[in-house]
Amino acid sequence: MKVSLILASQSPARRAVLAAAGVVPVIHVSEVDEPAALRNAANAQGVSVEQMSAEERVSILARAKALAVYESWKLVADAAASASGDLVVGYPLEAEDEAEDENAESESSESESSESESSETASSALASDSQSDVTHNVDTAQTRDFSGVKVPTKTFDIHDFAHANKSSSDSNSVLIVGCDSMFLLDGECYGKPHTPEVAFERIKRMSGKTGELFTGHCLIDAKSGKTVCKVSRASVTFAHMSDEEIRAYVETGEPLEVAGSFTLEGFGGAFIEGIQGDPHGVLGISLPLLRQMVCDLGYAWPDLWNSRKLEGEAIKDDPACKEVPKENVHQPGDGWVMCDCGRKHWGHNGAAGVLLARRDEATGRVTHVVMQHRALWSAEGGTWGIPGGAISDGETAIEGALRESFEEANITSQDIDVVGAYCENHGNWRYTTVFAFEKPGHSVNPCAHDDESMEIKWVPIDDVPKLKLLTAMRTDWPSFRARLDLLASQR
């Protein structure tokens, strides 16, 4: 059995610890308001936050983070499960093969007609390239262009993704882990200092002393909802540090956003003289404790190993792109694929996106769609397309599309109905466009959630062809528009 692990944290240290142990997690940031979570828990107990122990606090926060991501995961899973309509799968590479055979048989008898058609096609291609300002060399292009090709298709039930997305059947279960750490010194709990001034004063008090680091862990089985919570504990002894050393350490910026204002694996490691207890807990996540929790939920730790899938994968650093922001996280499934079509595409499990439409309340006709103005560093940066990205390990194409569209564009799964999908199958790579409508009485407020986009907005449907479109979107838009209109008329 393969198990996918979601880490409810953006901590590079936690991810690095897991990855070194063979578990590359999916990163979902919880965005929990930590002070509010502690206040609410304290009020429920009739005590103040200060009266709660460090062990209680890290347990509360770890649970809050895991639950927040679990709720988000459920919204996506529920929206995917309630999807309706058809999955249309297109096979453009088969069309190319058929076209070559037909051209070979009729070359002599239809040469004049072919020359005329080729001239028109070339003119159309030049006009398209002028519009998109993109060079479509087969060795360098990352997006696909099958304009002028009649693509053979097959139609399936929308939930029949087994043939189109192998990663979803590779992983039978999903576990979500949330963590939080606090440092206890002289009876006072230290979280993240956030500012250089607070960090300096804290580290000065810690110099030459021994304190205790508590790390809370909450593990949720997403499919069953079962939860396990545990806390690791370790004593940490610090070297005597001069003011100059403390000041220099604070200036690195490293201690500002870590519990206790120190790190073991970074600049701070030189000032830690001893650890008693679980060293992994000091790094933010305890591997022995997490392994025990995984077993408590009925799984085997080796079921989480997936690092072999990342061998030879490249992070988002393709030379055709602008510099990628350093904070971008490499997720399982990320990486370039040299496709059977001769181009490079993003996503080892394929990729997917959401084409979300808004309809007129009175007529039901489609009036607007959500479009993404792609970041300049991305492939064909500066063009317009739909929000989406690589499908992660353990996801179906619909789940991947919904997750990506929320992370990039704030498309909230509870406010939309999935009504159909189109999967372009290249053999060893696939892109799935998920068609969705706003639910009646609901409103989606799209916005750029991360650095993948310059802009996200509702665009009048008649204005879409006027945009500088991504090559693939320019090619597919006429059929996508027709299908949206058909789906709207059927509902």
GROMACS .gro file of C-alpha atoms in nm:
model
  491
    1MET     CA    1   0.000   0.000   0.000
    2LYS     CA    2   0.126   0.347  -0.088
    3VAL     CA    3   0.049   0.632   0.151
    4SER     CA    4   0.073   1.002   0.062
    5LEU     CA    5   0.184   1.241   0.341
    6ILE     CA    6   0.063   1.601   0.353
    7LEU     CA    7   0.271   1.833   0.573
    8ALA     CA    8   0.067   2.120   0.716
    9SER     CA    9   0.370   2.346   0.731
   10GLN     CA   10   0.599   2.547   0.504
   11SER     CA   11   0.900   2.480   0.731
   12PRO     CA   12   1.202   2.393   0.512
   13ALA     CA   13   1.358   2.210   0.808
   14ARG     CA   14   1.060   1.977   0.856
   15ARG     CA   15   1.041   1.904   0.486
   16ALA     CA   16   1.416   1.838   0.473
   17VAL     CA   17   1.400   1.595   0.767
   18LEU     CA   18   1.120   1.399   0.601
   19ALA     CA   19   1.282   1.404   0.257
   20ALA     CA   20   1.614   1.277   0.399
   21ALA     CA   21   1.419   0.985   0.545
   22GLY     CA   22   1.266   0.897   0.207
   23VAL     CA   23   0.933   1.076   0.254
   24VAL     CA   24   0.878   1.378   0.026
   25PRO     CA   25   0.557   1.538   0.156
   26VAL     CA   26   0.295   1.743  -0.021
   27ILE     CA   27   0.307   2.092   0.134
   28HIS     CA   28  -0.024   2.252   0.236
   29VAL     CA   29   0.020   2.559   0.455
   30SER     CA   30  -0.245   2.567   0.728
   31GLU     CA   31  -0.264   2.947   0.771
   32VAL     CA   32  -0.386   2.897   1.128
   33ASP     CA   33  -0.405   3.206   1.351
   34GLU     CA   34  -0.190   3.061   1.629
   35PRO     CA   35  -0.259   3.321   1.903
   36ALA     CA   36  -0.634   3.294   1.838
   37ALA     CA   37  -0.621   2.913   1.851
   38LEU     CA   38  -0.445   2.924   2.188
   39ARG     CA   39  -0.685   3.185   2.328
   40ASN     CA   40  -0.988   2.983   2.220
   41ALA     CA   41  -0.848   2.667   2.378
   42ALA     CA   42  -0.760   2.850   2.699
   43ASN     CA   43  -1.107   3.009   2.720
   44ALA     CA   44  -1.266   2.666   2.676
   45GLN     CA   45  -1.065   2.542   2.977
   46GLY     CA   46  -1.133   2.853   3.184
   47VAL     CA   47  -0.765   2.944   3.211
   48SER     CA   48  -0.525   3.193   3.054
   49VAL     CA   49  -0.280   3.100   2.781
   50GLU     CA   50   0.005   3.168   3.024
   51GLN     CA   51  -0.134   2.906   3.261
   52MET     CA   52  -0.114   2.637   2.993
   53SER     CA   53   0.200   2.423   2.977
   54ALA     CA   54   0.430   2.422   2.674
   55GLU     CA   55   0.322   2.063   2.607
   56GLU     CA   56  -0.044   2.167   2.600
   57ARG     CA   57   0.022   2.460   2.370
   58VAL     CA   58   0.216   2.267   2.106
   59SER     CA   59  -0.049   1.993   2.110
   60ILE     CA   60  -0.328   2.246   2.054
   61LEU     CA   61  -0.146   2.419   1.769
   62ALA     CA   62  -0.035   2.098   1.596
   63ARG     CA   63  -0.392   1.973   1.604
   64ALA     CA   64  -0.530   2.306   1.478
   65LYS     CA   65  -0.290   2.305   1.182
   66ALA     CA   66  -0.361   1.945   1.086
   67LEU     CA   67  -0.738   1.997   1.115
   68ALA     CA   68  -0.728   2.312   0.901
   69VAL     CA   69  -0.554   2.128   0.619
   70TYR     CA   70  -0.783   1.826   0.667
   71GLU     CA   71  -1.091   2.048   0.623
   72SER     CA   72  -0.938   2.198   0.308
   73TRP     CA   73  -0.858   1.849   0.178
   74LYS     CA   74  -1.215   1.736   0.244
   75LEU     CA   75  -1.361   2.027   0.048
   76VAL     CA   76  -1.154   1.928  -0.254
   77ALA     CA   77  -1.232   1.558  -0.212
   78ASP     CA   78  -1.606   1.626  -0.174
   79ALA     CA   79  -1.615   1.853  -0.479
   80ALA     CA   80  -1.430   1.593  -0.684
   81ALA     CA   81  -1.658   1.313  -0.564
   82SER     CA   82  -1.971   1.510  -0.656
   83ALA     CA   83  -1.846   1.588  -1.007
   84SER     CA   84  -2.087   1.507  -1.289
   85GLY     CA   85  -2.074   1.488  -1.666
   86ASP     CA   86  -1.839   1.331  -1.915
   87LEU     CA   87  -1.466   1.289  -1.933
   88VAL     CA   88  -1.368   1.334  -2.297
   89VAL     CA   89  -1.019   1.203  -2.375
   90GLY     CA   90  -0.840   1.325  -2.685
   91TYR     CA   91  -0.549   1.142  -2.850
   92PRO     CA   92  -0.370   1.400  -3.066
   93LEU     CA   93  -0.062   1.187  -3.131
   94GLU     CA   94  -0.278   0.922  -3.294
   95ALA     CA   95  -0.425   1.191  -3.516
   96GLU     CA   96  -0.078   1.295  -3.628
   97ASP     CA   97   0.008   0.937  -3.720
   98GLU     CA   98  -0.314   0.897  -3.917
   99ALA     CA   99  -0.257   1.229  -4.094
  100GLU     CA  100   0.093   1.121  -4.202
  101ASP     CA  101  -0.042   0.794  -4.351
  102GLU     CA  102  -0.322   0.975  -4.536
  103ASN     CA  103  -0.083   1.237  -4.671
  104ALA     CA  104   0.151   0.967  -4.804
  105GLU     CA  105  -0.134   0.792  -4.990
  106SER     CA  106  -0.284   1.104  -5.147
  107GLU     CA  107   0.026   1.316  -5.203
  108SER     CA  108   0.024   1.297  -5.583
  109SER     CA  109  -0.349   1.341  -5.641
  110GLU     CA  110  -0.402   1.632  -5.400
  111SER     CA  111  -0.079   1.829  -5.427
  112GLU     CA  112  -0.239   2.147  -5.556
  113SER     CA  113  -0.505   2.151  -5.284
  114SER     CA  114  -0.246   2.068  -5.019
  115GLU     CA  115  -0.025   2.356  -5.128
  116SER     CA  116  -0.317   2.595  -5.094
  117GLU     CA  117  -0.414   2.461  -4.752
  118SER     CA  118  -0.052   2.467  -4.634
  119SER     CA  119  -0.025   2.831  -4.734
  120GLU     CA  120  -0.335   2.917  -4.534
  121THR     CA  121  -0.213   2.716  -4.235
  122ALA     CA  122   0.126   2.883  -4.245
  123SER     CA  123  -0.035   3.227  -4.254
  124SER     CA  124  -0.255   3.132  -3.960
  125ALA     CA  125   0.045   3.003  -3.765
  126LEU     CA  126   0.241   3.321  -3.830
  127ALA     CA  127  -0.050   3.528  -3.709
  128SER     CA  128  -0.079   3.314  -3.397
  129ASP     CA  129   0.293   3.343  -3.322
  130SER     CA  130   0.268   3.717  -3.364
  131GLN     CA  131  -0.016   3.725  -3.112
  132SER     CA  132   0.158   3.508  -2.851
  133ASP     CA  133   0.518   3.619  -2.915
  134VAL     CA  134   0.629   3.261  -2.844
  135THR     CA  135   0.863   3.044  -3.052
  136HIS     CA  136   0.718   2.696  -3.092
  137ASN     CA  137   1.033   2.497  -3.163
  138VAL     CA  138   0.967   2.130  -3.095
  139ASP     CA  139   1.284   2.105  -2.884
  140THR     CA  140   1.205   2.398  -2.657
  141ALA     CA  141   0.829   2.455  -2.638
  142GLN     CA  142   0.666   2.351  -2.312
  143THR     CA  143   0.304   2.387  -2.421
  144ARG     CA  144   0.125   2.191  -2.688
  145ASP     CA  145  -0.014   2.307  -3.021
  146PHE     CA  146  -0.237   2.075  -3.221
  147SER     CA  147  -0.420   2.344  -3.414
  148GLY     CA  148  -0.548   2.219  -3.746
  149VAL     CA  149  -0.543   1.858  -3.625
  150LYS     CA  150  -0.865   1.658  -3.594
  151VAL     CA  151  -0.810   1.479  -3.264
  152PRO     CA  152  -0.980   1.140  -3.214
  153THR     CA  153  -1.166   1.118  -2.883
  154LYS     CA  154  -1.333   0.871  -2.650
  155THR     CA  155  -1.589   0.950  -2.383
  156PHE     CA  156  -1.592   0.808  -2.030
  157ASP     CA  157  -1.768   0.874  -1.703
  158ILE     CA  158  -1.599   1.169  -1.534
  159HIS     CA  159  -1.482   0.952  -1.243
  160ASP     CA  160  -1.307   0.703  -1.471
  161PHE     CA  161  -0.956   0.845  -1.430
  162ALA     CA  162  -0.777   0.515  -1.368
  163HIS     CA  163  -0.646   0.498  -1.724
  164ALA     CA  164  -0.561   0.867  -1.735
  165ASN     CA  165  -0.391   0.930  -1.399
  166LYS     CA  166  -0.189   0.638  -1.263
  167SER     CA  167  -0.074   0.833  -0.957
  168SER     CA  168  -0.423   0.825  -0.807
  169SER     CA  169  -0.420   0.446  -0.789
  170ASP     CA  170  -0.060   0.438  -0.665
  171SER     CA  171  -0.168   0.588  -0.332
  172ASN     CA  172  -0.456   0.432  -0.142
  173SER     CA  173  -0.441   0.658   0.164
  174VAL     CA  174  -0.355   1.012   0.265
  175LEU     CA  175  -0.211   1.117   0.602
  176ILE     CA  176  -0.193   1.478   0.719
  177VAL     CA  177   0.060   1.586   0.982
  178GLY     CA  178   0.064   1.916   1.169
  179CYS     CA  179   0.348   2.022   1.399
  180ASP     CA  180   0.434   2.304   1.635
  181SER     CA  181   0.737   2.369   1.856
  182MET     CA  182   0.802   2.578   2.167
  183PHE     CA  183   1.109   2.628   2.383
  184LEU     CA  184   1.080   2.640   2.763
  185LEU     CA  185   1.350   2.825   2.956
  186ASP     CA  186   1.330   2.929   3.321
  187GLY     CA  187   0.956   2.862   3.319
  188GLU     CA  188   0.886   3.085   3.015
  189CYS     CA  189   0.764   2.957   2.677
  190TYR     CA  190   0.937   3.091   2.368
  191GLY     CA  191   0.781   3.069   2.026
  192LYS     CA  192   0.902   3.257   1.718
  193PRO     CA  193   1.057   3.596   1.801
  194HIS     CA  194   0.966   3.756   1.464
  195THR     CA  195   1.181   4.069   1.525
  196PRO     CA  196   1.562   4.111   1.565
  197GLU     CA  197   1.517   4.294   1.895
  198VAL     CA  198   1.317   4.013   2.057
  199ALA     CA  199   1.552   3.749   1.914
  200PHE     CA  200   1.860   3.925   2.055
  201GLU     CA  201   1.717   3.950   2.407
  202ARG     CA  202   1.596   3.589   2.408
  203ILE     CA  203   1.924   3.444   2.285
  204LYS     CA  204   2.115   3.654   2.541
  205ARG     CA  205   1.902   3.496   2.817
  206MET     CA  206   1.954   3.148   2.668
  207SER     CA  207   2.335   3.182   2.650
  208GLY     CA  208   2.508   2.916   2.860
  209LYS     CA  209   2.179   2.765   2.981
  210THR     CA  210   1.976   2.449   2.922
  211GLY     CA  211   1.612   2.457   2.819
  212GLU     CA  212   1.350   2.215   2.688
  213LEU     CA  213   1.207   2.204   2.339
  214PHE     CA  214   0.858   2.056   2.296
  215THR     CA  215   0.726   1.962   1.952
  216GLY     CA  216   0.362   1.869   1.910
  217HIS     CA  217   0.254   1.629   1.635
  218CYS     CA  218  -0.099   1.562   1.510
  219LEU     CA  219  -0.153   1.296   1.242
  220ILE     CA  220  -0.490   1.255   1.068
  221ASP     CA  221  -0.597   0.972   0.838
  222ALA     CA  222  -0.778   1.178   0.576
  223LYS     CA  223  -0.995   0.893   0.448
  224SER     CA  224  -1.121   0.779   0.793
  225GLY     CA  225  -1.078   1.095   1.002
  226LYS     CA  226  -0.890   0.905   1.274
  227THR     CA  227  -0.645   1.125   1.467
  228VAL     CA  228  -0.334   1.063   1.677
  229CYS     CA  229  -0.154   1.337   1.875
  230LYS     CA  230   0.182   1.309   2.053
  231VAL     CA  231   0.458   1.538   2.182
  232SER     CA  232   0.837   1.497   2.160
  233ARG     CA  233   1.071   1.651   2.415
  234ALA     CA  234   1.441   1.729   2.424
  235SER     CA  235   1.679   1.926   2.649
  236VAL     CA  236   1.906   2.168   2.465
  237THR     CA  237   2.225   2.318   2.615
  238PHE     CA  238   2.364   2.638   2.465
  239ALA     CA  239   2.719   2.766   2.460
  240HIS     CA  240   2.813   3.096   2.621
  241MET     CA  241   2.773   3.354   2.346
  242SER     CA  242   2.916   3.705   2.329
  243ASP     CA  243   2.697   3.998   2.231
  244GLU     CA  244   2.889   4.016   1.903
  245GLU     CA  245   2.810   3.651   1.826
  246ILE     CA  246   2.444   3.695   1.917
  247ARG     CA  247   2.417   4.007   1.705
  248ALA     CA  248   2.585   3.838   1.408
  249TYR     CA  249   2.355   3.536   1.441
  250VAL     CA  250   2.044   3.754   1.455
  251GLU     CA  251   2.161   3.944   1.146
  252THR     CA  252   2.153   3.620   0.944
  253GLY     CA  253   1.774   3.631   0.985
  254GLU     CA  254   1.770   3.261   1.069
  255PRO     CA  255   1.637   3.279   1.427
  256LEU     CA  256   1.347   3.516   1.356
  257GLU     CA  257   1.090   3.258   1.238
  258VAL     CA  258   1.188   2.949   1.436
  259ALA     CA  259   1.068   2.837   1.778
  260GLY     CA  260   1.311   2.930   2.054
  261SER     CA  261   1.515   3.155   1.820
  262PHE     CA  262   1.765   2.886   1.724
  263THR     CA  263   1.825   2.611   1.471
  264LEU     CA  264   2.029   2.294   1.497
  265GLU     CA  265   2.087   2.246   1.125
  266GLY     CA  266   2.188   2.604   1.038
  267PHE     CA  267   2.399   2.891   1.170
  268GLY     CA  268   2.276   2.816   1.521
  269GLY     CA  269   2.421   2.465   1.526
  270ALA     CA  270   2.766   2.593   1.631
  271PHE     CA  271   2.620   2.734   1.954
  272ILE     CA  272   2.442   2.415   2.068
  273GLU     CA  273   2.668   2.210   2.295
  274GLY     CA  274   2.437   1.923   2.380
  275ILE     CA  275   2.099   1.759   2.325
  276GLN     CA  276   1.930   1.508   2.552
  277GLY     CA  277   1.627   1.340   2.402
  278ASP     CA  278   1.492   1.331   2.048
  279PRO     CA  279   1.722   1.529   1.814
  280HIS     CA  280   1.470   1.519   1.528
  281GLY     CA  281   1.216   1.696   1.747
  282VAL     CA  282   1.464   1.984   1.774
  283LEU     CA  283   1.449   2.008   1.393
  284GLY     CA  284   1.071   2.045   1.407
  285ILE     CA  285   0.944   1.691   1.346
  286SER     CA  286   1.033   1.369   1.525
  287LEU     CA  287   1.080   1.077   1.287
  288PRO     CA  288   1.066   0.803   1.555
  289LEU     CA  289   0.751   0.956   1.704
  290LEU     CA  290   0.589   1.004   1.364
  291ARG     CA  291   0.669   0.645   1.270
  292GLN     CA  292   0.494   0.528   1.588
  293MET     CA  293   0.191   0.743   1.507
  294VAL     CA  294   0.176   0.606   1.151
  295CYS     CA  295   0.174   0.254   1.297
  296ASP     CA  296  -0.097   0.354   1.547
  297LEU     CA  297  -0.320   0.438   1.250
  298GLY     CA  298  -0.258   0.096   1.097
  299TYR     CA  299   0.005   0.178   0.833
  300ALA     CA  300   0.366   0.073   0.785
  301TRP     CA  301   0.634   0.343   0.774
  302PRO     CA  302   0.791   0.214   0.448
  303ASP     CA  303   0.454   0.274   0.278
  304LEU     CA  304   0.537   0.647   0.296
  305TRP     CA  305   0.870   0.620   0.114
  306ASN     CA  306   0.852   0.797  -0.221
  307SER     CA  307   1.187   0.971  -0.265
  308ARG     CA  308   1.290   0.732  -0.542
  309LYS     CA  309   1.028   0.906  -0.758
  310LEU     CA  310   1.231   1.226  -0.739
  311GLU     CA  311   1.555   1.083  -0.878
  312GLY     CA  312   1.660   1.287  -1.176
  313GLU     CA  313   1.372   1.534  -1.142
  314ALA     CA  314   1.438   1.901  -1.197
  315ILE     CA  315   1.294   2.176  -0.984
  316LYS     CA  316   1.125   2.468  -1.159
  317ASP     CA  317   1.449   2.594  -1.313
  318ASP     CA  318   1.396   2.533  -1.683
  319PRO     CA  319   1.630   2.756  -1.883
  320ALA     CA  320   1.337   2.877  -2.095
  321CYS     CA  321   1.188   3.038  -1.785
  322LYS     CA  322   1.275   3.346  -1.584
  323GLU     CA  323   1.429   3.303  -1.240
  324VAL     CA  324   1.190   3.107  -1.019
  325PRO     CA  325   1.124   3.249  -0.670
  326LYS     CA  326   1.343   3.065  -0.418
  327GLU     CA  327   1.053   3.008  -0.179
  328ASN     CA  328   0.871   2.787  -0.431
  329VAL     CA  329   0.843   2.437  -0.288
  330HIS     CA  330   0.915   2.127  -0.494
  331GLN     CA  331   0.610   1.903  -0.451
  332PRO     CA  332   0.582   1.531  -0.529
  333GLY     CA  333   0.481   1.518  -0.895
  334ASP     CA  334   0.668   1.836  -0.988
  335GLY     CA  335   0.924   1.810  -1.266
  336TRP     CA  336   0.962   1.823  -1.642
  337VAL     CA  337   0.864   1.531  -1.864
  338MET     CA  338   1.012   1.479  -2.209
  339CYS     CA  339   0.685   1.396  -2.376
  340ASP     CA  340   0.615   1.152  -2.659
  341CYS     CA  341   0.503   1.456  -2.858
  342GLY     CA  342   0.861   1.585  -2.862
  343ARG     CA  343   0.809   1.872  -2.618
  344LYS     CA  344   0.877   1.916  -2.250
  345HIS     CA  345   0.573   1.934  -2.023
  346TRP     CA  346   0.534   2.001  -1.651
  347GLY     CA  347   0.418   1.726  -1.413
  348HIS     CA  348   0.540   1.370  -1.367
  349ASN     CA  349   0.181   1.259  -1.303
  350GLY     CA  350   0.046   1.492  -1.567
  351ALA     CA  351  -0.110   1.831  -1.500
  352ALA     CA  352  -0.460   1.973  -1.462
  353GLY     CA  353  -0.644   2.303  -1.430
  354VAL     CA  354  -0.992   2.444  -1.374
  355LEU     CA  355  -1.187   2.638  -1.637
  356LEU     CA  356  -1.444   2.806  -1.413
  357ALA     CA  357  -1.744   2.977  -1.571
  358ARG     CA  358  -2.005   3.218  -1.438
  359ARG     CA  359  -2.359   3.211  -1.579
  360ASP     CA  360  -2.633   3.469  -1.611
  361GLU     CA  361  -2.892   3.408  -1.337
  362ALA     CA  362  -3.185   3.466  -1.571
  363THR     CA  363  -3.076   3.289  -1.891
  364GLY     CA  364  -2.818   3.041  -1.760
  365ARG     CA  365  -2.578   3.138  -2.039
  366VAL     CA  366  -2.206   3.163  -1.970
  367THR     CA  367  -2.096   3.524  -1.928
  368HIS     CA  368  -1.745   3.508  -1.774
  369VAL     CA  369  -1.458   3.269  -1.709
  370VAL     CA  370  -1.166   3.292  -1.464
  371MET     CA  371  -0.834   3.351  -1.640
  372GLN     CA  372  -0.478   3.358  -1.509
  373HIS     CA  373  -0.213   3.601  -1.629
  374ARG     CA  374   0.093   3.380  -1.594
  375ALA     CA  375   0.407   3.495  -1.409
  376LEU     CA  376   0.693   3.599  -1.633
  377TRP     CA  377   0.926   3.328  -1.500
  378SER     CA  378   0.684   3.051  -1.599
  379ALA     CA  379   0.682   2.875  -1.937
  380GLU     CA  380   0.538   3.123  -2.190
  381GLY     CA  381   0.531   3.378  -1.911
  382GLY     CA  382   0.305   3.676  -1.964
  383THR     CA  383   0.037   3.481  -2.150
  384TRP     CA  384  -0.313   3.398  -2.023
  385GLY     CA  385  -0.444   3.054  -1.935
  386ILE     CA  386  -0.633   2.879  -1.657
  387PRO     CA  387  -0.503   2.819  -1.304
  388GLY     CA  388  -0.359   2.472  -1.258
  389GLY     CA  389  -0.040   2.272  -1.229
  390ALA     CA  390   0.120   1.937  -1.169
  391ILE     CA  391  -0.093   1.657  -1.025
  392SER     CA  392   0.057   1.539  -0.698
  393ASP     CA  393   0.114   1.180  -0.595
  394GLY     CA  394  -0.210   1.017  -0.485
  395GLU     CA  395  -0.444   1.267  -0.653
  396THR     CA  396  -0.691   1.225  -0.933
  397ALA     CA  397  -0.678   1.484  -1.207
  398ILE     CA  398  -0.992   1.655  -1.070
  399GLU     CA  399  -0.846   1.670  -0.718
  400GLY     CA  400  -0.519   1.809  -0.851
  401ALA     CA  401  -0.699   2.072  -1.058
  402LEU     CA  402  -0.914   2.182  -0.764
  403ARG     CA  403  -0.619   2.198  -0.524
  404GLU     CA  404  -0.401   2.391  -0.767
  405SER     CA  405  -0.679   2.636  -0.858
  406PHE     CA  406  -0.736   2.717  -0.492
  407GLU     CA  407  -0.365   2.755  -0.416
  408GLU     CA  408  -0.309   2.978  -0.719
  409ALA     CA  409  -0.637   3.159  -0.768
  410ASN     CA  410  -0.856   3.124  -0.456
  411ILE     CA  411  -1.114   2.916  -0.644
  412THR     CA  412  -1.299   2.766  -0.347
  413SER     CA  413  -1.421   2.411  -0.406
  414GLN     CA  414  -1.735   2.451  -0.196
  415ASP     CA  415  -1.858   2.725  -0.428
  416ILE     CA  416  -1.836   2.539  -0.760
  417ASP     CA  417  -1.985   2.241  -0.942
  418VAL     CA  418  -1.760   2.027  -1.160
  419VAL     CA  419  -1.960   1.951  -1.475
  420GLY     CA  420  -1.716   1.788  -1.716
  421ALA     CA  421  -1.352   1.737  -1.814
  422TYR     CA  422  -1.128   1.709  -2.117
  423CYS     CA  423  -0.806   1.507  -2.097
  424GLU     CA  424  -0.547   1.549  -2.370
  425ASN     CA  425  -0.357   1.219  -2.369
  426HIS     CA  426  -0.002   1.221  -2.504
  427GLY     CA  427   0.081   0.868  -2.392
  428ASN     CA  428   0.337   0.937  -2.121
  429TRP     CA  429   0.186   1.275  -2.023
  430ARG     CA  430  -0.166   1.417  -1.995
  431TYR     CA  431  -0.331   1.752  -1.930
  432THR     CA  432  -0.684   1.758  -1.791
  433THR     CA  433  -0.906   2.064  -1.815
  434VAL     CA  434  -1.183   2.050  -1.556
  435PHE     CA  435  -1.499   2.242  -1.650
  436ALA     CA  436  -1.686   2.399  -1.358
  437PHE     CA  437  -1.968   2.645  -1.291
  438GLU     CA  438  -2.023   2.868  -0.991
  439LYS     CA  439  -2.297   2.717  -0.777
  440PRO     CA  440  -2.626   2.909  -0.783
  441GLY     CA  441  -2.623   3.163  -0.502
  442HIS     CA  442  -2.246   3.126  -0.450
  443SER     CA  443  -1.969   3.361  -0.552
  444VAL     CA  444  -1.603   3.288  -0.623
  445ASN     CA  445  -1.367   3.581  -0.568
  446PRO     CA  446  -1.053   3.490  -0.763
  447CYS     CA  447  -0.721   3.649  -0.676
  448ALA     CA  448  -0.352   3.571  -0.709
  449HIS     CA  449  -0.274   3.354  -0.407
  450ASP     CA  450   0.092   3.298  -0.488
  451ASP     CA  451   0.372   3.403  -0.725
  452GLU     CA  452   0.247   3.182  -1.011
  453SER     CA  453   0.033   3.468  -1.143
  454MET     CA  454   0.056   3.835  -1.228
  455GLU     CA  455  -0.323   3.859  -1.220
  456ILE     CA  456  -0.632   3.642  -1.178
  457LYS     CA  457  -0.970   3.777  -1.285
  458TRP     CA  458  -1.313   3.711  -1.430
  459VAL     CA  459  -1.298   3.780  -1.804
  460PRO     CA  460  -1.608   3.827  -2.024
  461ILE     CA  461  -1.626   3.512  -2.232
  462ASP     CA  462  -1.632   3.705  -2.562
  463ASP     CA  463  -1.307   3.879  -2.464
  464VAL     CA  464  -1.101   3.563  -2.407
  465PRO     CA  465  -0.978   3.536  -2.770
  466LYS     CA  466  -0.858   3.897  -2.746
  467LEU     CA  467  -0.607   3.805  -2.476
  468LYS     CA  468  -0.249   3.695  -2.547
  469LEU     CA  469  -0.324   3.330  -2.477
  470LEU     CA  470  -0.099   3.042  -2.381
  471THR     CA  471  -0.039   2.831  -2.692
  472ALA     CA  472  -0.243   2.537  -2.568
  473MET     CA  473  -0.530   2.760  -2.456
  474ARG     CA  474  -0.534   2.942  -2.790
  475THR     CA  475  -0.557   2.607  -2.968
  476ASP     CA  476  -0.827   2.464  -2.741
  477TRP     CA  477  -1.038   2.771  -2.674
  478PRO     CA  478  -1.289   2.732  -2.962
  479SER     CA  479  -1.380   2.378  -2.853
  480PHE     CA  480  -1.377   2.477  -2.484
  481ARG     CA  481  -1.613   2.767  -2.553
  482ALA     CA  482  -1.848   2.538  -2.744
  483ARG     CA  483  -1.849   2.282  -2.465
  484LEU     CA  484  -1.916   2.543  -2.196
  485ASP     CA  485  -2.213   2.670  -2.395
  486LEU     CA  486  -2.342   2.314  -2.440
  487LEU     CA  487  -2.302   2.233  -2.070
  488ALA     CA  488  -2.480   2.554  -1.976
  489SER     CA  489  -2.773   2.473  -2.206
  490GLN     CA  490  -2.804   2.124  -2.051
  491ARG     CA  491  -2.828   2.260  -1.698
   0.00000   0.00000   0.00000
